[in-house]
PDB file of C-alpha atoms in Angstrom:
ATOM      1  CA  LEU A  24       1.119  11.197  10.795  1.00 93.00           C
ATOM      2  CA  LYS A  25       3.342  14.246  10.714  1.00 92.00           C
ATOM      3  CA  LYS A  26       0.840  16.354  12.645  1.00 94.00           C
ATOM      4  CA  GLU A  27      -0.131  13.725  15.210  1.00 95.00           C
ATOM      5  CA  VAL A  28       3.270  12.111  15.721  1.00 96.00           C
ATOM      6  CA  PHE A  29       6.395  13.574  14.135  1.00 95.00           C
ATOM      7  CA  ALA A  30       5.610  17.197  15.014  1.00 95.00           C
ATOM      8  CA  GLN A  31       4.841  16.407  18.652  1.00 96.00           C
ATOM      9  CA  PRO A  32       7.505  17.211  21.309  1.00 96.00           C
ATOM     10  CA  GLU A  33       7.273  13.682  22.729  1.00 95.00           C
ATOM     11  CA  PHE A  34       8.516  12.199  19.467  1.00 96.00           C
ATOM     12  CA  ALA A  35      11.946  13.823  19.960  1.00 95.00           C
ATOM     13  CA  GLU A  36      12.705  10.755  22.091  1.00 94.00           C
ATOM     14  CA  ALA A  37      12.962   8.736  18.875  1.00 95.00           C
ATOM     15  CA  SER A  38      16.176  10.526  17.870  1.00 93.00           C
ATOM     16  CA  LYS A  39      17.970   8.775  20.762  1.00 93.00           C
ATOM     17  CA  LYS A  40      17.513   5.417  19.012  1.00 92.00           C
ATOM     18  CA  PHE A  41      17.068   6.282  15.349  1.00 94.00           C
ATOM     19  CA  VAL A  42      18.590   8.528  12.711  1.00 95.00           C
ATOM     20  CA  LEU A  43      15.459  10.108  11.257  1.00 94.00           C
ATOM     21  CA  VAL A  44      15.262  10.660   7.489  1.00 93.00           C
ATOM     22  CA  GLU A  45      12.279  12.134   5.656  1.00 90.00           C
ATOM     23  CA  ILE A  46      11.927  11.717   1.891  1.00 88.00           C
ATOM     24  CA  GLU A  47       9.163  13.691   0.224  1.00 85.00           C
ATOM     25  CA  PHE A  48       7.094  12.941  -2.847  1.00 82.00           C
ATOM     26  CA  PRO A  49       4.971  16.103  -3.104  1.00 78.00           C
ATOM     27  CA  ARG A  50       2.063  16.330  -5.511  1.00 71.00           C
ATOM     28  CA  ALA A  51       1.849  20.115  -5.577  1.00 73.00           C
ATOM     29  CA  SER A  52       5.165  21.698  -4.548  1.00 76.00           C
ATOM     30  CA  LYS A  53       8.083  21.530  -6.974  1.00 85.00           C
ATOM     31  CA  GLN A  54      11.372  19.693  -6.601  1.00 85.00           C
ATOM     32  CA  SER A  55      14.527  19.945  -8.671  1.00 87.00           C
ATOM     33  CA  PRO A  56      15.043  17.234 -11.314  1.00 88.00           C
ATOM     34  CA  GLU A  57      18.018  15.942  -9.301  1.00 90.00           C
ATOM     35  CA  VAL A  58      15.968  15.532  -6.112  1.00 88.00           C
ATOM     36  CA  LYS A  59      13.099  13.934  -8.041  1.00 87.00           C
ATOM     37  CA  ALA A  60      15.459  11.449  -9.668  1.00 88.00           C
ATOM     38  CA  LYS A  61      17.113  10.578  -6.370  1.00 89.00           C
ATOM     39  CA  ASN A  62      13.796  10.105  -4.594  1.00 87.00           C
ATOM     40  CA  ALA A  63      12.392   8.048  -7.459  1.00 85.00           C
ATOM     41  CA  ALA A  64      15.427   5.743  -7.254  1.00 87.00           C
ATOM     42  CA  LEU A  65      14.912   5.303  -3.512  1.00 87.00           C
ATOM     43  CA  SER A  66      11.210   4.661  -4.059  1.00 84.00           C
ATOM     44  CA  LYS A  67      12.032   1.898  -6.527  1.00 81.00           C
ATOM     45  CA  GLN A  68      14.812   0.466  -4.337  1.00 82.00           C
ATOM     46  CA  TYR A  69      12.513   0.128  -1.344  1.00 83.00           C
ATOM     47  CA  ALA A  70       9.339  -0.740  -3.319  1.00 78.00           C
ATOM     48  CA  ILE A  71       7.332   2.210  -2.017  1.00 83.00           C
ATOM     49  CA  SER A  72       3.767   1.916  -3.264  1.00 74.00           C
ATOM     50  CA  GLY A  73       1.844   4.128  -0.825  1.00 80.00           C
ATOM     51  CA  PHE A  74       2.194   6.995   1.595  1.00 87.00           C
ATOM     52  CA  PRO A  75       3.115   7.365   4.333  1.00 91.00           C
ATOM     53  CA  THR A  76       5.566   4.447   4.370  1.00 92.00           C
ATOM     54  CA  ILE A  77       7.908   4.121   7.336  1.00 95.00           C
ATOM     55  CA  LEU A  78      10.967   1.890   7.030  1.00 95.00           C
ATOM     56  CA  LEU A  79      13.314   0.854   9.847  1.00 95.00           C
ATOM     57  CA  LEU A  80      16.847   0.047   8.709  1.00 94.00           C
ATOM     58  CA  ASP A  81      19.850  -1.305  10.587  1.00 92.00           C
ATOM     59  CA  ALA A  82      23.291   0.319  10.570  1.00 90.00           C
ATOM     60  CA  GLN A  83      24.139  -1.524   7.324  1.00 90.00           C
ATOM     61  CA  GLY A  84      21.071  -0.167   5.547  1.00 88.00           C
ATOM     62  CA  GLU A  85      19.046  -3.403   5.583  1.00 90.00           C
ATOM     63  CA  VAL A  86      15.323  -2.977   6.153  1.00 91.00           C
ATOM     64  CA  TYR A  87      13.986  -4.950   9.102  1.00 93.00           C
ATOM     65  CA  ALA A  88      10.533  -3.402   9.525  1.00 93.00           C
ATOM     66  CA  GLN A  89       7.931  -1.554   7.494  1.00 92.00           C
ATOM     67  CA  THR A  90       4.932   0.330   8.848  1.00 94.00           C
ATOM     68  CA  GLY A  91       2.821   3.430   8.280  1.00 93.00           C
ATOM     69  CA  TYR A  92       0.210   5.513  10.042  1.00 93.00           C
ATOM     70  CA  GLN A  93      -0.895   4.390  13.496  1.00 91.00           C
ATOM     71  CA  GLU A  94      -3.573   6.059  15.580  1.00 91.00           C
ATOM     72  CA  GLY A  95      -2.890   7.117  19.143  1.00 93.00           C
ATOM     73  CA  GLY A  96      -0.342   9.918  18.944  1.00 95.00           C
ATOM     74  CA  ALA A  97       3.397  10.197  19.554  1.00 95.00           C
ATOM     75  CA  LYS A  98       3.682   8.118  22.730  1.00 95.00           C
ATOM     76  CA  LYS A  99       1.882   5.156  21.233  1.00 96.00           C
ATOM     77  CA  TYR A 100       3.928   5.454  18.025  1.00 96.00           C
ATOM     78  CA  LEU A 101       7.163   5.353  20.021  1.00 96.00           C
ATOM     79  CA  GLU A 102       5.950   2.143  21.638  1.00 96.00           C
ATOM     80  CA  HIS A 103       5.118   0.804  18.173  1.00 96.00           C
ATOM     81  CA  LEU A 104       8.645   1.579  16.935  1.00 95.00           C
ATOM     82  CA  GLY A 105      10.096  -0.072  20.033  1.00 94.00           C
ATOM     83  CA  THR A 106       8.189  -3.253  19.253  1.00 95.00           C
ATOM     84  CA  LEU A 107       9.354  -3.178  15.633  1.00 94.00           C
ATOM     85  CA  ALA A 108      12.974  -2.654  16.731  1.00 93.00           C
ATOM     86  CA  LYS A 109      12.876  -6.078  18.380  1.00 92.00           C
ATOM     87  CA  GLN A 110      12.327  -7.606  14.942  1.00 89.00           C
ATOM     88  CA  ASN A 111      15.861  -6.750  13.833  1.00 92.00           C
ATOM     89  CA  THR A 112      16.909 -10.347  13.173  1.00 92.00           C
ATOM     90  CA  PRO A 113      18.419 -12.065  10.105  1.00 92.00           C
ATOM     91  CA  GLU A 114      15.280 -14.169   9.640  1.00 92.00           C
ATOM     92  CA  VAL A 115      12.933 -11.178   9.664  1.00 91.00           C
ATOM     93  CA  LYS A 116      15.174  -9.185   7.314  1.00 91.00           C
ATOM     94  CA  LYS A 117      15.299 -12.087   4.866  1.00 90.00           C
ATOM     95  CA  THR A 118      11.518 -12.449   4.882  1.00 88.00           C
ATOM     96  CA  LEU A 119      10.960  -8.708   4.487  1.00 88.00           C
ATOM     97  CA  ALA A 120      13.517  -8.499   1.666  1.00 87.00           C
ATOM     98  CA  ALA A 121      11.604 -11.183  -0.237  1.00 86.00           C
ATOM     99  CA  LYS A 122       8.335  -9.347   0.379  1.00 83.00           C
ATOM    100  CA  MET A 123       9.771  -6.032  -0.815  1.00 84.00           C
ATOM    101  CA  LYS A 124      11.184  -7.721  -3.923  1.00 84.00           C
ATOM    102  CA  ALA A 125       7.722  -9.085  -4.723  1.00 83.00           C
ATOM    103  CA  GLU A 126       6.173  -5.651  -4.130  1.00 81.00           C
ATOM    104  CA  ALA A 127       8.745  -4.061  -6.441  1.00 81.00           C
ATOM    105  CA  LEU A 128       7.833  -6.564  -9.169  1.00 85.00           C
ATOM    106  CA  GLU A 129       4.150  -5.883  -8.513  1.00 85.00           C
ATOM    107  CA  HIS A 130       4.712  -2.146  -8.910  1.00 83.00           C
ATOM    108  CA  GLU A 131       6.670  -2.708 -12.131  1.00 86.00           C
ATOM    109  CA  ILE A 132       3.896  -4.849 -13.611  1.00 92.00           C
ATOM    110  CA  GLU A 133       1.250  -2.295 -12.626  1.00 89.00           C
ATOM    111  CA  GLU A 134       3.222   0.417 -14.424  1.00 88.00           C
ATOM    112  CA  GLN A 135       3.367  -1.738 -17.565  1.00 94.00           C
ATOM    113  CA  LEU A 136      -0.320  -2.562 -17.261  1.00 95.00           C
ATOM    114  CA  GLY A 137      -1.405   1.074 -17.036  1.00 94.00           C
ATOM    115  CA  PRO A 138      -1.187   1.882 -20.778  1.00 96.00           C
ATOM    116  CA  VAL A 139      -2.888  -1.448 -21.580  1.00 96.00           C
ATOM    117  CA  LEU A 140      -5.926  -0.565 -19.468  1.00 96.00           C
ATOM    118  CA  ASP A 141      -6.166   3.131 -20.314  1.00 96.00           C
ATOM    119  CA  PRO A 142      -8.275   2.729 -23.509  1.00 96.00           C
ATOM    120  CA  THR A 143     -10.956   0.739 -21.680  1.00 96.00           C
ATOM    121  CA  LEU A 144     -10.858   2.749 -18.456  1.00 96.00           C
ATOM    122  CA  SER A 145     -11.324   6.000 -20.357  1.00 95.00           C
ATOM    123  CA  LYS A 146     -14.664   4.580 -21.557  1.00 95.00           C
ATOM    124  CA  LYS A 147     -15.559   3.136 -18.126  1.00 95.00           C
ATOM    125  CA  ASP A 148     -15.578  -0.268 -19.820  1.00 97.00           C
ATOM    126  CA  LEU A 149     -15.218  -2.524 -16.767  1.00 97.00           C
ATOM    127  CA  ALA A 150     -15.589  -5.813 -18.644  1.00 96.00           C
ATOM    128  CA  GLY A 151     -13.116  -4.699 -21.313  1.00 97.00           C
ATOM    129  CA  ALA A 152     -10.590  -3.623 -18.694  1.00 97.00           C
ATOM    130  CA  GLU A 153     -10.815  -6.937 -16.851  1.00 97.00           C
ATOM    131  CA  ALA A 154     -10.427  -8.845 -20.120  1.00 97.00           C
ATOM    132  CA  ALA A 155      -7.330  -6.801 -20.965  1.00 97.00           C
ATOM    133  CA  MET A 156      -5.981  -7.456 -17.463  1.00 97.00           C
ATOM    134  CA  ASN A 157      -6.486 -11.223 -17.753  1.00 97.00           C
ATOM    135  CA  LYS A 158      -4.806 -11.304 -21.183  1.00 97.00           C
ATOM    136  CA  PHE A 159      -1.860  -9.283 -19.873  1.00 97.00           C
ATOM    137  CA  PHE A 160      -1.380 -11.510 -16.809  1.00 96.00           C
ATOM    138  CA  LYS A 161      -1.540 -14.633 -18.974  1.00 96.00           C
ATOM    139  CA  GLU A 162       1.092 -13.258 -21.334  1.00 95.00           C
ATOM    140  CA  LYS A 163       3.312 -12.423 -18.332  1.00 93.00           C
ATOM    141  CA  GLY A 164       2.911 -15.966 -17.014  1.00 95.00           C
ATOM    142  CA  LEU A 165       1.757 -14.888 -13.571  1.00 93.00           C
ATOM    143  CA  SER A 166       0.621 -17.646 -11.230  1.00 93.00           C
ATOM    144  CA  GLY A 167       0.042 -18.638  -7.614  1.00 93.00           C
ATOM    145  CA  ASP A 168      -0.374 -16.168  -4.775  1.00 91.00           C
ATOM    146  CA  PHE A 169       1.330 -13.452  -6.795  1.00 91.00           C
ATOM    147  CA  LEU A 170      -1.364 -13.706  -9.469  1.00 94.00           C
ATOM    148  CA  VAL A 171      -4.097 -13.568  -6.807  1.00 95.00           C
ATOM    149  CA  ARG A 172      -2.609 -10.460  -5.217  1.00 93.00           C
ATOM    150  CA  MET A 173      -2.203  -8.743  -8.582  1.00 94.00           C
ATOM    151  CA  THR A 174      -5.732  -9.698  -9.608  1.00 96.00           C
ATOM    152  CA  LEU A 175      -7.088  -8.276  -6.359  1.00 96.00           C
ATOM    153  CA  ASN A 176      -5.233  -4.970  -6.628  1.00 93.00           C
ATOM    154  CA  VAL A 177      -5.977  -4.395 -10.296  1.00 96.00           C
ATOM    155  CA  ARG A 178      -9.618  -5.494 -10.215  1.00 96.00           C
ATOM    156  CA  VAL A 179     -10.291  -3.267  -7.214  1.00 96.00           C
ATOM    157  CA  GLY A 180      -8.633  -0.381  -9.060  1.00 95.00           C
ATOM    158  CA  ILE A 181     -10.641  -1.041 -12.222  1.00 96.00           C
ATOM    159  CA  THR A 182     -13.908  -1.213 -10.292  1.00 97.00           C
ATOM    160  CA  ALA A 183     -13.165   1.971  -8.363  1.00 95.00           C
ATOM    161  CA  GLU A 184     -12.375   3.734 -11.643  1.00 95.00           C
ATOM    162  CA  CYS A 185     -15.413   2.473 -13.549  1.00 96.00           C
ATOM    163  CA  LYS A 186     -17.861   2.646 -10.640  1.00 95.00           C
ATOM    164  CA  PRO A 187     -16.636   5.509  -8.464  1.00 93.00           C
ATOM    165  CA  GLY A 188     -18.151   5.515  -5.002  1.00 92.00           C
ATOM    166  CA  ASP A 189     -19.708   2.063  -5.414  1.00 95.00           C
ATOM    167  CA  HIS A 190     -18.184   0.354  -2.377  1.00 95.00           C
ATOM    168  CA  ASP A 191     -20.480  -2.664  -2.685  1.00 95.00           C
ATOM    169  CA  ALA A 192     -19.122  -3.330  -6.177  1.00 96.00           C
ATOM    170  CA  VAL A 193     -15.591  -3.261  -4.757  1.00 96.00           C
ATOM    171  CA  LEU A 194     -16.603  -5.633  -1.955  1.00 97.00           C
ATOM    172  CA  LYS A 195     -18.059  -8.020  -4.537  1.00 97.00           C
ATOM    173  CA  VAL A 196     -14.703  -8.073  -6.334  1.00 97.00           C
ATOM    174  CA  VAL A 197     -12.849  -8.674  -3.069  1.00 97.00           C
ATOM    175  CA  ASP A 198     -15.119 -11.618  -2.232  1.00 97.00           C
ATOM    176  CA  GLU A 199     -14.724 -13.086  -5.731  1.00 97.00           C
ATOM    177  CA  VAL A 200     -10.930 -12.920  -5.573  1.00 97.00           C
ATOM    178  CA  ALA A 201     -10.978 -14.550  -2.115  1.00 97.00           C
ATOM    179  CA  THR A 202     -12.332 -17.726  -3.756  1.00 97.00           C
ATOM    180  CA  LEU A 203      -9.177 -18.014  -5.891  1.00 96.00           C
ATOM    181  CA  THR A 204      -6.831 -18.962  -3.041  1.00 96.00           C
ATOM    182  CA  THR A 205      -6.549 -21.102   0.076  1.00 96.00           C
ATOM    183  CA  SER A 206      -3.431 -19.317   1.335  1.00 94.00           C
ATOM    184  CA  LYS A 207      -4.013 -18.158   4.911  1.00 95.00           C
ATOM    185  CA  GLU A 208      -1.601 -15.248   4.397  1.00 90.00           C
ATOM    186  CA  VAL A 209      -3.326 -13.996   1.245  1.00 94.00           C
ATOM    187  CA  LEU A 210      -6.790 -14.513   2.723  1.00 96.00           C
ATOM    188  CA  ALA A 211      -5.742 -12.469   5.760  1.00 95.00           C
ATOM    189  CA  GLU A 212      -4.641  -9.648   3.432  1.00 93.00           C
ATOM    190  CA  ILE A 213      -7.947  -9.857   1.567  1.00 96.00           C
ATOM    191  CA  ALA A 214      -9.892  -9.791   4.844  1.00 96.00           C
ATOM    192  CA  ASP A 215      -7.962  -6.707   5.951  1.00 95.00           C
ATOM    193  CA  LEU A 216      -8.751  -4.939   2.678  1.00 95.00           C
ATOM    194  CA  ARG A 217     -12.412  -5.903   2.972  1.00 96.00           C
ATOM    195  CA  GLU A 218     -12.572  -4.476   6.470  1.00 95.00           C
ATOM    196  CA  ARG A 219     -11.094  -1.182   5.291  1.00 94.00           C
ATOM    197  CA  VAL A 220     -13.533  -0.916   2.375  1.00 95.00           C
ATOM    198  CA  VAL A 221     -16.476  -1.598   4.699  1.00 96.00           C
ATOM    199  CA  LYS A 222     -15.214   1.089   7.066  1.00 94.00           C
ATOM    200  CA  VAL A 223     -15.002   3.648   4.255  1.00 93.00           C
ATOM    201  CA  ARG A 224     -18.438   2.636   2.946  1.00 94.00           C
ATOM    202  CA  ASP A 225     -20.014   3.055   6.368  1.00 93.00           C
ATOM    203  CA  GLN A 226     -18.287   6.395   6.922  1.00 92.00           C
ATOM    204  CA  ASP A 227     -19.556   7.664   3.563  1.00 90.00           C
ATOM    205  CA  ALA A 228     -23.077   6.486   4.369  1.00 90.00           C
ATOM    206  CA  GLU A 229     -22.996   8.229   7.741  1.00 90.00           C
ATOM    207  CA  ARG A 230     -21.690  11.427   6.151  1.00 89.00           C
ATOM    208  CA  ARG A 231     -24.458  11.418   3.532  1.00 85.00           C
ATOM    209  CA  LYS A 232     -27.009  10.758   6.245  1.00 85.00           C
ATOM    210  CA  SER A 233     -25.769  13.691   8.323  1.00 84.00           C
ATOM    211  CA  GLN A 234     -25.945  15.913   5.229  1.00 81.00           C
ATOM    212  CA  GLY A 235     -29.501  14.810   4.548  1.00 72.00           C
ATOM    213  CA  LYS A 236     -28.644  13.146   1.252  1.00 58.00           C
TER     214      LYS A 236
END
């Protein structure tokens, strides 16, 4: 995103409409404890769960749009931001605030779940990990669409950890979780995830084929 969009001369046009702020979460380079703490607080405040995450805020600091990487270069990304800017309405901000609150809770639960799953994941015990997950969710009283989303995310993570590279196993999990809900919104999210997994699977297969493996 930085190479294809932000670093391109055409993207300078964005500074006429937006105040651009970049917050880094480097894996390799070091940051001072103060910067790390500040960035961690912002990450929690805005429920950042993946990178790159792009947030559009109004002059009062309320988020009205969230996006990420888009193919097509700087010009197309500027058009994308222009479309998102039209969403700066009270209704959209209210809906997005609720979504971000749910994502923050999801992130918090995943952090708590990590130590619970570690003993089984270290042994690649898929069944044990899923049993521990189900017990944890039951104790937390999770239900409805939130439970379905959490089940999807965690089961996919467990499967990827216990069966690395087995995209068909991940797809099986995705299809199983899809039977747990009738929500059009959640099913659309599941379908999007399935499409991305299929794309990665096919790319890996093509790469192995080209390498003669």
